[in-house]
PDB file of C-alpha atoms in Angstrom:
ATOM      1  CA  MET Q1253      77.099 116.889  95.498  1.00  0.00           C
ATOM      2  CA  SER Q1254      77.757 113.367  96.821  1.00  0.00           C
ATOM      3  CA  ASP Q1255      74.301 111.299  98.310  1.00  0.00           C
ATOM      4  CA  VAL Q1256      77.742 108.977  99.799  1.00  0.00           C
ATOM      5  CA  GLU Q1257      77.206 108.085 103.742  1.00  0.00           C
ATOM      6  CA  THR Q1258      80.200 108.236 105.466  1.00  0.00           C
ATOM      7  CA  LYS Q1259      80.725 105.178 108.126  1.00  0.00           C
ATOM      8  CA  ARG Q1260      79.603 107.955 110.936  1.00  0.00           C
ATOM      9  CA  GLY Q1261      76.927 109.410 109.351  1.00  0.00           C
ATOM     10  CA  ARG Q1262      75.678 105.482 109.040  1.00  0.00           C
ATOM     11  CA  VAL Q1263      76.403 105.103 112.796  1.00  0.00           C
ATOM     12  CA  ARG Q1264      74.304 108.237 113.462  1.00  0.00           C
ATOM     13  CA  ARG Q1265      71.436 106.974 111.489  1.00  0.00           C
ATOM     14  CA  LEU Q1266      71.501 103.861 112.866  1.00  0.00           C
ATOM     15  CA  LEU Q1267      72.620 103.618 116.381  1.00  0.00           C
ATOM     16  CA  ILE Q1268      72.593 107.003 117.550  1.00  0.00           C
ATOM     17  CA  GLU Q1269      69.883 109.368 116.798  1.00  0.00           C
ATOM     18  CA  PRO Q1270      67.350 106.146 117.787  1.00  0.00           C
ATOM     19  CA  LEU Q1271      68.907 105.607 121.342  1.00  0.00           C
ATOM     20  CA  ALA Q1272      68.508 109.834 121.299  1.00  0.00           C
ATOM     21  CA  SER Q1273      64.920 109.997 120.176  1.00  0.00           C
ATOM     22  CA  GLY Q1274      62.441 110.575 122.660  1.00  0.00           C
ATOM     23  CA  TYR Q1275      59.927 109.662 120.064  1.00  0.00           C
ATOM     24  CA  GLY Q1276      59.747 105.727 119.594  1.00  0.00           C
ATOM     25  CA  GLY Q1277      63.168 105.683 120.963  1.00  0.00           C
ATOM     26  CA  MET Q1278      65.059 105.325 124.228  1.00  0.00           C
ATOM     27  CA  GLY Q1279      65.398 109.169 124.491  1.00  0.00           C
ATOM     28  CA  PHE Q1280      69.237 108.416 125.657  1.00  0.00           C
ATOM     29  CA  ARG Q1281      70.557 112.062 126.910  1.00  0.00           C
ATOM     30  CA  PHE Q1282      73.283 113.150 128.852  1.00  0.00           C
ATOM     31  CA  PRO Q1283      73.489 113.657 133.046  1.00  0.00           C
ATOM     32  CA  LYS Q1284      72.340 117.561 133.593  1.00  0.00           C
ATOM     33  CA  GLY Q1285      75.329 119.768 133.246  1.00  0.00           C
ATOM     34  CA  THR Q1286      77.580 118.052 131.032  1.00  0.00           C
ATOM     35  CA  ASP Q1287      79.568 119.589 128.863  1.00  0.00           C
ATOM     36  CA  GLU Q1288      78.443 120.475 125.541  1.00  0.00           C
ATOM     37  CA  LYS Q1289      82.121 119.452 124.372  1.00  0.00           C
ATOM     38  CA  LYS Q1290      82.134 116.268 126.688  1.00  0.00           C
ATOM     39  CA  GLN Q1291      78.553 115.345 124.535  1.00  0.00           C
ATOM     40  CA  ARG Q1292      80.067 116.524 121.355  1.00  0.00           C
ATOM     41  CA  SER Q1293      82.911 114.102 121.765  1.00  0.00           C
ATOM     42  CA  TYR Q1294      81.276 110.694 123.375  1.00  0.00           C
ATOM     43  CA  LEU Q1295      78.933 111.235 120.428  1.00  0.00           C
ATOM     44  CA  ASP Q1296      81.888 111.502 117.477  1.00  0.00           C
ATOM     45  CA  TRP Q1297      83.938 108.286 119.541  1.00  0.00           C
ATOM     46  CA  LEU Q1298      80.845 105.938 119.135  1.00  0.00           C
ATOM     47  CA  ALA Q1299      80.430 107.267 115.676  1.00  0.00           C
ATOM     48  CA  ASP Q1300      83.933 106.337 114.607  1.00  0.00           C
ATOM     49  CA  TRP Q1301      84.530 103.560 116.929  1.00  0.00           C
ATOM     50  CA  LEU Q1302      81.269 101.455 116.115  1.00  0.00           C
ATOM     51  CA  GLY Q1303      81.919 102.343 111.832  1.00  0.00           C
ATOM     52  CA  TYR Q1304      83.490  98.736 111.669  1.00  0.00           C
ATOM     53  CA  LEU Q1305      80.222  97.230 112.279  1.00  0.00           C
ATOM     54  CA  SER Q1306      77.380  96.630 109.644  1.00  0.00           C
ATOM     55  CA  ASP Q1307      73.883  97.708 109.187  1.00  0.00           C
ATOM     56  CA  GLU Q1308      72.527  94.655 111.023  1.00  0.00           C
ATOM     57  CA  GLU Q1309      75.443  94.053 113.364  1.00  0.00           C
ATOM     58  CA  LEU Q1310      74.254  98.390 114.346  1.00  0.00           C
ATOM     59  CA  GLU Q1311      71.287  97.482 114.804  1.00  0.00           C
ATOM     60  CA  ARG Q1312      71.685  94.432 116.914  1.00  0.00           C
ATOM     61  CA  LEU Q1313      73.766  96.944 118.948  1.00  0.00           C
ATOM     62  CA  ARG Q1314      70.998  99.349 119.308  1.00  0.00           C
ATOM     63  CA  ALA Q1315      68.460  96.668 121.138  1.00  0.00           C
ATOM     64  CA  CYS Q1316      71.781  95.550 123.293  1.00  0.00           C
ATOM     65  CA  LEU Q1317      72.439  99.058 124.100  1.00  0.00           C
ATOM     66  CA  SER Q1318      68.669 100.422 124.710  1.00  0.00           C
ATOM     67  CA  ALA Q1319      68.271  98.021 127.535  1.00  0.00           C
ATOM     68  CA  HIS Q1320      72.119  99.167 129.267  1.00  0.00           C
ATOM     69  CA  GLY Q1321      71.454 102.981 129.644  1.00  0.00           C
ATOM     70  CA  ASP Q1322      73.279 104.302 132.921  1.00  0.00           C
ATOM     71  CA  GLY Q1323      71.561 106.016 135.153  1.00  0.00           C
ATOM     72  CA  ALA Q1324      68.506 105.163 137.606  1.00  0.00           C
ATOM     73  CA  LYS Q1325      66.038 105.373 135.182  1.00  0.00           C
ATOM     74  CA  ARG Q1326      68.407 103.842 132.505  1.00  0.00           C
ATOM     75  CA  CYS Q1327      68.125 107.263 130.154  1.00  0.00           C
ATOM     76  CA  PHE Q1328      72.184 108.079 130.267  1.00  0.00           C
ATOM     77  CA  TRP Q1329      74.238 107.239 127.272  1.00  0.00           C
ATOM     78  CA  PRO Q1330      76.286 104.065 128.241  1.00  0.00           C
ATOM     79  CA  ALA Q1331      79.908 103.947 129.492  1.00  0.00           C
ATOM     80  CA  ARG Q1332      82.026 103.852 127.002  1.00  0.00           C
ATOM     81  CA  ALA Q1333      83.570 100.347 128.585  1.00  0.00           C
ATOM     82  CA  THR Q1334      79.071  99.253 128.137  1.00  0.00           C
ATOM     83  CA  VAL Q1335      79.506 100.234 124.478  1.00  0.00           C
ATOM     84  CA  VAL Q1336      82.948  97.869 123.705  1.00  0.00           C
ATOM     85  CA  PHE Q1337      81.694  94.680 124.976  1.00  0.00           C
ATOM     86  CA  PHE Q1338      78.425  94.803 123.350  1.00  0.00           C
ATOM     87  CA  ALA Q1339      80.374  95.423 120.323  1.00  0.00           C
ATOM     88  CA  GLN Q1340      82.632  92.764 120.671  1.00  0.00           C
ATOM     89  CA  ALA Q1341      79.747  90.537 121.041  1.00  0.00           C
ATOM     90  CA  ALA Q1342      78.047  91.984 117.887  1.00  0.00           C
ATOM     91  CA  ARG Q1343      81.394  91.320 115.875  1.00  0.00           C
ATOM     92  CA  PRO Q1344      85.123  91.916 117.465  1.00  0.00           C
ATOM     93  CA  ARG Q1345      86.786  94.970 116.192  1.00  0.00           C
ATOM     94  CA  PRO Q1346      89.169  94.321 113.556  1.00  0.00           C
ATOM     95  CA  ILE Q1347      92.762  94.214 114.985  1.00  0.00           C
ATOM     96  CA  GLU Q1348      94.257  96.891 112.286  1.00  0.00           C
ATOM     97  CA  THR Q1349      92.144  99.135 114.221  1.00  0.00           C
ATOM     98  CA  TRP Q1350      93.560  98.925 117.649  1.00  0.00           C
ATOM     99  CA  PRO Q1351      97.111 100.421 117.761  1.00  0.00           C
ATOM    100  CA  GLU Q1352      97.482  98.680 121.079  1.00  0.00           C
ATOM    101  CA  CYS Q1353      96.736  95.198 119.909  1.00  0.00           C
ATOM    102  CA  ALA Q1354      98.215  95.604 116.358  1.00  0.00           C
ATOM    103  CA  SER Q1355     101.582  96.928 117.658  1.00  0.00           C
ATOM    104  CA  TRP Q1356     101.806  93.799 120.130  1.00  0.00           C
ATOM    105  CA  PHE Q1357     101.042  91.592 117.202  1.00  0.00           C
ATOM    106  CA  ALA Q1358     103.545  93.565 114.682  1.00  0.00           C
ATOM    107  CA  SER Q1359     106.405  93.173 117.391  1.00  0.00           C
ATOM    108  CA  ILE Q1360     108.490  89.936 118.140  1.00  0.00           C
ATOM    109  CA  GLU Q1361     105.262  87.947 119.746  1.00  0.00           C
ATOM    110  CA  GLY Q1362     103.794  88.459 116.277  1.00  0.00           C
ATOM    111  CA  ALA Q1363     107.347  86.701 114.699  1.00  0.00           C
ATOM    112  CA  LYS Q1364     107.251  84.129 117.300  1.00  0.00           C
ATOM    113  CA  ALA Q1365     103.099  83.348 116.920  1.00  0.00           C
ATOM    114  CA  ARG Q1366     104.461  82.843 113.115  1.00  0.00           C
ATOM    115  CA  GLU Q1367     107.425  80.365 113.845  1.00  0.00           C
ATOM    116  CA  GLU Q1368     104.849  78.332 116.167  1.00  0.00           C
ATOM    117  CA  GLY Q1369     102.548  78.088 113.662  1.00  0.00           C
ATOM    118  CA  THR Q1370      99.671  80.138 115.537  1.00  0.00           C
ATOM    119  CA  LEU Q1371      99.354  83.667 113.880  1.00  0.00           C
ATOM    120  CA  VAL Q1372      96.000  83.166 112.944  1.00  0.00           C
ATOM    121  CA  ALA Q1373      94.416  81.729 116.172  1.00  0.00           C
ATOM    122  CA  THR Q1374      96.809  84.208 118.012  1.00  0.00           C
ATOM    123  CA  MET Q1375      95.063  86.701 115.884  1.00  0.00           C
ATOM    124  CA  LEU Q1376      91.455  85.855 116.671  1.00  0.00           C
ATOM    125  CA  PHE Q1377      92.254  85.472 120.324  1.00  0.00           C
ATOM    126  CA  ILE Q1378      93.532  89.213 120.512  1.00  0.00           C
ATOM    127  CA  GLU Q1379      90.367  90.601 118.606  1.00  0.00           C
ATOM    128  CA  ARG Q1380      87.969  88.568 120.442  1.00  0.00           C
ATOM    129  CA  ASN Q1381      89.573  89.601 123.882  1.00  0.00           C
ATOM    130  CA  ILE Q1382      91.376  92.835 123.086  1.00  0.00           C
ATOM    131  CA  ARG Q1383      94.225  91.871 124.572  1.00  0.00           C
ATOM    132  CA  PRO Q1384      97.108  89.178 123.855  1.00  0.00           C
ATOM    133  CA  PRO Q1385      97.629  85.535 125.368  1.00  0.00           C
ATOM    134  CA  TYR Q1386      99.664  86.447 127.929  1.00  0.00           C
ATOM    135  CA  THR Q1387      98.590  83.614 130.292  1.00  0.00           C
ATOM    136  CA  PRO Q1388      99.242  79.539 130.377  1.00  0.00           C
ATOM    137  CA  LYS Q1389      95.815  78.963 129.757  1.00  0.00           C
ATOM    138  CA  ASP Q1390      94.958  82.123 127.299  1.00  0.00           C
ATOM    139  CA  ARG Q1391      98.354  79.877 124.634  1.00  0.00           C
ATOM    140  CA  ARG Q1392      96.449  76.784 125.872  1.00  0.00           C
ATOM    141  CA  GLU Q1393      93.401  77.716 124.198  1.00  0.00           C
ATOM    142  CA  VAL Q1394      95.199  79.465 121.023  1.00  0.00           C
ATOM    143  CA  ALA Q1395      97.234  76.189 120.706  1.00  0.00           C
ATOM    144  CA  ALA Q1396      93.545  74.072 120.780  1.00  0.00           C
ATOM    145  CA  ARG Q1397      92.224  76.675 118.180  1.00  0.00           C
ATOM    146  CA  THR Q1398      95.238  76.760 116.230  1.00  0.00           C
ATOM    147  CA  ALA Q1399      95.086  72.486 115.559  1.00  0.00           C
ATOM    148  CA  GLU Q1400      91.337  72.839 114.959  1.00  0.00           C
ATOM    149  CA  LEU Q1401      91.572  75.511 112.052  1.00  0.00           C
ATOM    150  CA  GLN Q1402      94.428  73.524 110.436  1.00  0.00           C
ATOM    151  CA  ARG Q1403      92.468  70.054 110.830  1.00  0.00           C
ATOM    152  CA  ALA Q1404      89.449  72.500 109.220  1.00  0.00           C
ATOM    153  CA  TYR Q1405      91.459  73.611 106.547  1.00  0.00           C
ATOM    154  CA  THR Q1406      93.273  70.773 105.566  1.00  0.00           C
ATOM    155  CA  GLU Q1407      90.142  68.514 105.080  1.00  0.00           C
ATOM    156  CA  ALA Q1408      88.363  71.255 103.289  1.00  0.00           C
ATOM    157  CA  GLN Q1409      91.435  71.122 100.614  1.00  0.00           C
ATOM    158  CA  GLU Q1410      91.565  67.551 100.821  1.00  0.00           C
ATOM    159  CA  ARG Q1411      87.745  67.642 100.239  1.00  0.00           C
ATOM    160  CA  VAL Q1412      88.636  70.334  97.237  1.00  0.00           C
ATOM    161  CA  THR Q1413      91.249  68.757  95.717  1.00  0.00           C
ATOM    162  CA  ARG Q1414      89.732  65.175  95.423  1.00  0.00           C
ATOM    163  CA  ASP Q1415      86.014  66.702  94.185  1.00  0.00           C
ATOM    164  CA  ARG Q1416      84.413  66.231  96.961  1.00  0.00           C
ATOM    165  CA  ALA Q1417      84.078  69.898  98.879  1.00  0.00           C
ATOM    166  CA  TYR Q1418      81.295  70.635 100.614  1.00  0.00           C
ATOM    167  CA  PRO Q1419      78.427  73.938 100.136  1.00  0.00           C
ATOM    168  CA  ASP Q1420      81.163  76.138 102.610  1.00  0.00           C
ATOM    169  CA  ASP Q1421      84.768  74.596 101.817  1.00  0.00           C
ATOM    170  CA  ALA Q1422      85.712  77.267  99.876  1.00  0.00           C
ATOM    171  CA  GLN Q1423      84.384  79.941 102.024  1.00  0.00           C
ATOM    172  CA  MET Q1424      86.086  78.122 104.678  1.00  0.00           C
ATOM    173  CA  ILE Q1425      89.760  77.942 102.466  1.00  0.00           C
ATOM    174  CA  ALA Q1426      89.003  81.743 101.789  1.00  0.00           C
ATOM    175  CA  TRP Q1427      88.382  83.031 104.931  1.00  0.00           C
ATOM    176  CA  TYR Q1428      91.157  81.187 106.208  1.00  0.00           C
ATOM    177  CA  ASP Q1429      93.151  82.839 104.039  1.00  0.00           C
ATOM    178  CA  ARG Q1430      92.151  86.011 104.605  1.00  0.00           C
ATOM    179  CA  LEU Q1431      93.035  86.077 107.958  1.00  0.00           C
ATOM    180  CA  THR Q1432      96.563  84.619 106.895  1.00  0.00           C
ATOM    181  CA  GLU Q1433      97.026  87.594 104.940  1.00  0.00           C
ATOM    182  CA  ARG Q1434      95.960  89.824 107.472  1.00  0.00           C
ATOM    183  CA  ALA Q1435      97.706  88.340 110.288  1.00  0.00           C
ATOM    184  CA  GLU Q1436     101.067  88.180 108.040  1.00  0.00           C
ATOM    185  CA  ALA Q1437     101.078  91.952 107.104  1.00  0.00           C
ATOM    186  CA  LEU Q1438     100.849  92.744 110.742  1.00  0.00           C
ATOM    187  CA  VAL Q1439     103.831  91.033 110.894  1.00  0.00           C
ATOM    188  CA  GLY Q1440     105.221  92.352 108.189  1.00  0.00           C
ATOM    189  CA  ALA Q1441     104.313  95.926 109.456  1.00  0.00           C
ATOM    190  CA  GLU Q1442     107.285  95.240 112.021  1.00  0.00           C
ATOM    191  CA  ARG Q1443     109.329  94.307 109.853  1.00  0.00           C
ATOM    192  CA  GLN Q1444     109.366  96.989 107.553  1.00  0.00           C
ATOM    193  CA  GLY Q1445     109.596  99.155 110.810  1.00  0.00           C
ATOM    194  CA  HIS Q1446     113.067  97.643 111.396  1.00  0.00           C
ATOM    195  CA  ALA Q1447     114.540  97.924 108.372  1.00  0.00           C
ATOM    196  CA  ALA Q1448     113.631 101.729 107.767  1.00  0.00           C
TER     197      ALA Q1448
END
Protein backbone atom coordinates (compact mmCIF):
# COMPACT_ATOMS: atom_id res chain seq x y z
CA MET A 1 0.00 0.00 0.00
CA SER A 2 1.31 3.44 -0.92
CA ASP A 3 1.88 6.24 1.57
CA VAL A 4 1.71 8.92 -1.11
CA GLU A 5 -0.62 11.73 -0.03
CA THR A 6 -3.04 13.06 -2.62
CA LYS A 7 -3.55 16.79 -3.19
CA ARG A 8 -7.03 16.43 -1.77
CA GLY A 9 -5.67 14.64 1.31
CA ARG A 10 -3.03 17.32 1.82
CA VAL A 11 -5.64 20.10 1.72
CA ARG A 12 -7.77 18.16 4.19
CA ARG A 13 -4.80 17.68 6.56
CA LEU A 14 -3.42 21.22 6.39
CA LEU A 15 -6.59 23.28 6.03
CA ILE A 16 -9.91 21.52 6.46
CA GLU A 17 -9.18 19.41 9.54
CA PRO A 18 -7.52 22.23 11.51
CA LEU A 19 -10.36 24.63 10.68
CA ALA A 20 -13.00 22.04 11.58
CA SER A 21 -11.30 20.90 14.76
CA GLY A 22 -12.98 22.20 17.88
CA TYR A 23 -9.87 21.50 19.94
CA GLY A 24 -7.16 24.01 19.09
CA GLY A 25 -8.90 24.87 15.83
CA MET A 26 -11.73 27.15 14.81
CA GLY A 27 -14.48 24.59 15.05
CA PHE A 28 -15.90 25.58 11.67
CA ARG A 29 -19.20 23.87 10.96
CA PHE A 30 -22.22 24.16 8.71
CA PRO A 31 -25.45 25.86 9.74
CA LYS A 32 -27.94 23.56 11.42
CA GLY A 33 -30.02 21.66 8.89
CA THR A 34 -27.47 21.82 6.06
CA ASP A 35 -27.90 18.72 3.93
CA GLU A 36 -25.02 16.22 4.33
CA LYS A 37 -24.63 16.02 0.57
CA LYS A 38 -24.12 19.81 0.41
CA GLN A 39 -21.61 19.63 3.26
CA ARG A 40 -19.62 16.90 1.53
CA SER A 41 -19.83 18.73 -1.81
CA TYR A 42 -18.45 21.95 -0.27
CA LEU A 43 -15.56 20.18 1.49
CA ASP A 44 -14.74 18.18 -1.65
CA TRP A 45 -14.75 21.39 -3.70
CA LEU A 46 -12.47 23.01 -1.13
CA ALA A 47 -10.05 20.06 -1.23
CA ASP A 48 -10.01 19.93 -5.04
CA TRP A 49 -9.95 23.66 -5.73
CA LEU A 50 -7.07 24.44 -3.36
CA GLY A 51 -4.85 21.54 -4.39
CA TYR A 52 -2.57 23.83 -6.42
CA LEU A 53 -1.35 25.66 -3.30
CA SER A 54 1.87 24.65 -1.52
CA ASP A 55 1.90 23.52 2.11
CA GLU A 56 3.10 26.95 3.23
CA GLU A 57 0.41 28.71 1.18
CA LEU A 58 -2.28 26.42 2.64
CA GLU A 59 -1.10 27.27 6.15
CA ARG A 60 -1.28 31.01 5.35
CA LEU A 61 -4.73 30.51 3.84
CA ARG A 62 -5.84 28.66 6.98
CA ALA A 63 -4.76 31.64 9.10
CA CYS A 64 -6.70 34.04 6.85
CA LEU A 65 -9.85 31.94 6.71
CA SER A 66 -9.86 31.33 10.47
CA ALA A 67 -10.84 34.97 10.96
CA HIS A 68 -13.40 35.01 8.17
CA GLY A 69 -16.00 32.42 9.03
CA ASP A 70 -19.62 33.14 8.17
CA GLY A 71 -22.42 33.79 10.61
CA ALA A 72 -22.75 36.07 13.65
CA LYS A 73 -20.21 34.02 15.61
CA ARG A 74 -17.95 33.51 12.55
CA CYS A 75 -18.06 29.75 13.10
CA PHE A 76 -19.58 28.58 9.80
CA TRP A 77 -17.53 27.60 6.78
CA PRO A 78 -16.78 30.70 4.69
CA ALA A 79 -18.53 31.32 1.40
CA ARG A 80 -16.78 30.05 -1.72
CA ALA A 81 -16.12 33.65 -2.81
CA THR A 82 -14.22 34.28 0.43
CA VAL A 83 -12.11 31.17 -0.10
CA VAL A 84 -11.35 32.13 -3.71
CA PHE A 85 -10.39 35.67 -2.69
CA PHE A 86 -7.88 34.57 -0.05
CA ALA A 87 -6.55 31.70 -2.15
CA GLN A 88 -5.87 34.12 -5.00
CA ALA A 89 -4.03 36.37 -2.53
CA ALA A 90 -1.87 33.40 -1.46
CA ARG A 91 -1.07 32.57 -5.10
CA PRO A 92 -3.12 33.08 -8.25
CA ARG A 93 -4.56 29.84 -9.56
CA PRO A 94 -2.84 28.73 -12.79
CA ILE A 95 -4.92 29.70 -15.82
CA GLU A 96 -4.77 26.13 -17.14
CA THR A 97 -7.05 25.07 -14.26
CA TRP A 98 -9.69 27.72 -15.03
CA PRO A 99 -11.55 26.39 -18.10
CA GLU A 100 -13.41 29.68 -18.65
CA CYS A 101 -10.23 31.77 -18.56
CA ALA A 102 -8.15 29.26 -20.49
CA SER A 103 -10.77 29.08 -23.27
CA TRP A 104 -10.77 32.87 -23.63
CA PHE A 105 -7.00 32.85 -23.86
CA ALA A 106 -7.13 30.00 -26.37
CA SER A 107 -9.59 31.93 -28.55
CA ILE A 108 -8.72 34.55 -31.15
CA GLU A 109 -7.88 36.85 -28.22
CA GLY A 110 -4.84 34.76 -27.36
CA ALA A 111 -3.61 34.99 -30.94
CA LYS A 112 -4.12 38.78 -30.81
CA ALA A 113 -2.13 38.97 -27.56
CA ARG A 114 0.66 36.97 -29.21
CA GLU A 115 0.64 39.32 -32.22
CA GLU A 116 0.72 42.39 -29.93
CA GLY A 117 3.56 40.87 -27.87
CA THR A 118 1.48 40.93 -24.68
CA LEU A 119 1.06 37.16 -24.29
CA VAL A 120 2.79 36.75 -20.92
CA ALA A 121 1.39 39.91 -19.33
CA THR A 122 -2.11 38.98 -20.52
CA MET A 123 -1.83 35.53 -18.94
CA LEU A 124 -0.60 37.03 -15.65
CA PHE A 125 -3.46 39.55 -15.70
CA ILE A 126 -6.05 36.82 -16.23
CA GLU A 127 -4.59 34.64 -13.47
CA ARG A 128 -4.57 37.51 -10.99
CA ASN A 129 -7.98 38.98 -11.85
CA ILE A 130 -9.83 35.82 -12.94
CA ARG A 131 -11.05 37.67 -16.00
CA PRO A 132 -9.67 38.88 -19.30
CA PRO A 133 -8.42 42.47 -19.76
CA TYR A 134 -11.65 43.97 -21.12
CA THR A 135 -11.42 47.66 -20.35
CA PRO A 136 -9.04 50.28 -21.76
CA LYS A 137 -7.55 50.58 -18.26
CA ASP A 138 -6.94 46.80 -18.20
CA ARG A 139 -5.26 46.93 -21.60
CA ARG A 140 -3.03 49.83 -20.49
CA GLU A 141 -2.05 47.79 -17.42
CA VAL A 142 -1.17 44.80 -19.64
CA ALA A 143 0.85 47.01 -22.00
CA ALA A 144 2.78 48.58 -19.10
CA ARG A 145 3.46 45.16 -17.55
CA THR A 146 4.61 43.85 -20.94
CA ALA A 147 7.12 46.70 -21.29
CA GLU A 148 8.36 46.14 -17.74
CA LEU A 149 8.77 42.38 -18.19
CA GLN A 150 10.43 42.64 -21.58
CA ARG A 151 12.87 45.28 -20.34
CA ALA A 152 13.82 43.17 -17.30
CA TYR A 153 14.15 40.04 -19.44
CA THR A 154 16.33 41.73 -22.06
CA GLU A 155 18.56 43.35 -19.43
CA ALA A 156 18.99 40.03 -17.62
CA GLN A 157 19.90 38.27 -20.88
CA GLU A 158 22.45 40.99 -21.72
CA ARG A 159 24.09 40.74 -18.30
CA VAL A 160 24.29 36.95 -18.60
CA THR A 161 25.84 37.27 -22.08
CA ARG A 162 28.48 39.72 -20.76
CA ASP A 163 29.23 37.50 -17.70
CA ARG A 164 27.95 40.24 -15.39
CA ALA A 165 24.75 38.55 -14.27
CA TYR A 166 23.03 39.43 -11.03
CA PRO A 167 22.37 36.45 -8.73
CA ASP A 168 18.70 36.19 -9.76
CA ASP A 169 19.07 36.86 -13.52
CA ALA A 170 19.09 33.19 -14.51
CA GLN A 171 16.04 32.57 -12.33
CA MET A 172 14.18 35.51 -13.90
CA ILE A 173 15.00 34.32 -17.43
CA ALA A 174 13.84 30.78 -16.63
CA TRP A 175 10.63 32.11 -15.00
CA TYR A 176 9.79 34.25 -18.04
CA ASP A 177 10.59 31.41 -20.46
CA ARG A 178 8.29 29.05 -18.52
CA LEU A 179 5.47 31.62 -18.62
CA THR A 180 5.98 32.07 -22.35
CA GLU A 181 5.80 28.29 -22.91
CA ARG A 182 2.60 28.05 -20.85
CA ALA A 183 0.99 30.96 -22.72
CA GLU A 184 2.02 29.58 -26.11
CA ALA A 185 0.57 26.18 -25.17
CA LEU A 186 -2.78 27.80 -24.34
CA VAL A 187 -2.87 29.65 -27.65
CA GLY A 188 -1.72 26.45 -29.39
CA ALA A 189 -4.65 24.56 -27.84
CA GLU A 190 -6.99 26.72 -29.91
CA ARG A 191 -5.01 26.10 -33.08
CA GLN A 192 -5.18 22.33 -32.53
CA GLY A 193 -8.93 22.58 -31.98
CA HIS A 194 -9.34 24.31 -35.36
CA ALA A 195 -7.12 21.76 -37.08
CA ALA A 196 -9.29 18.87 -35.91
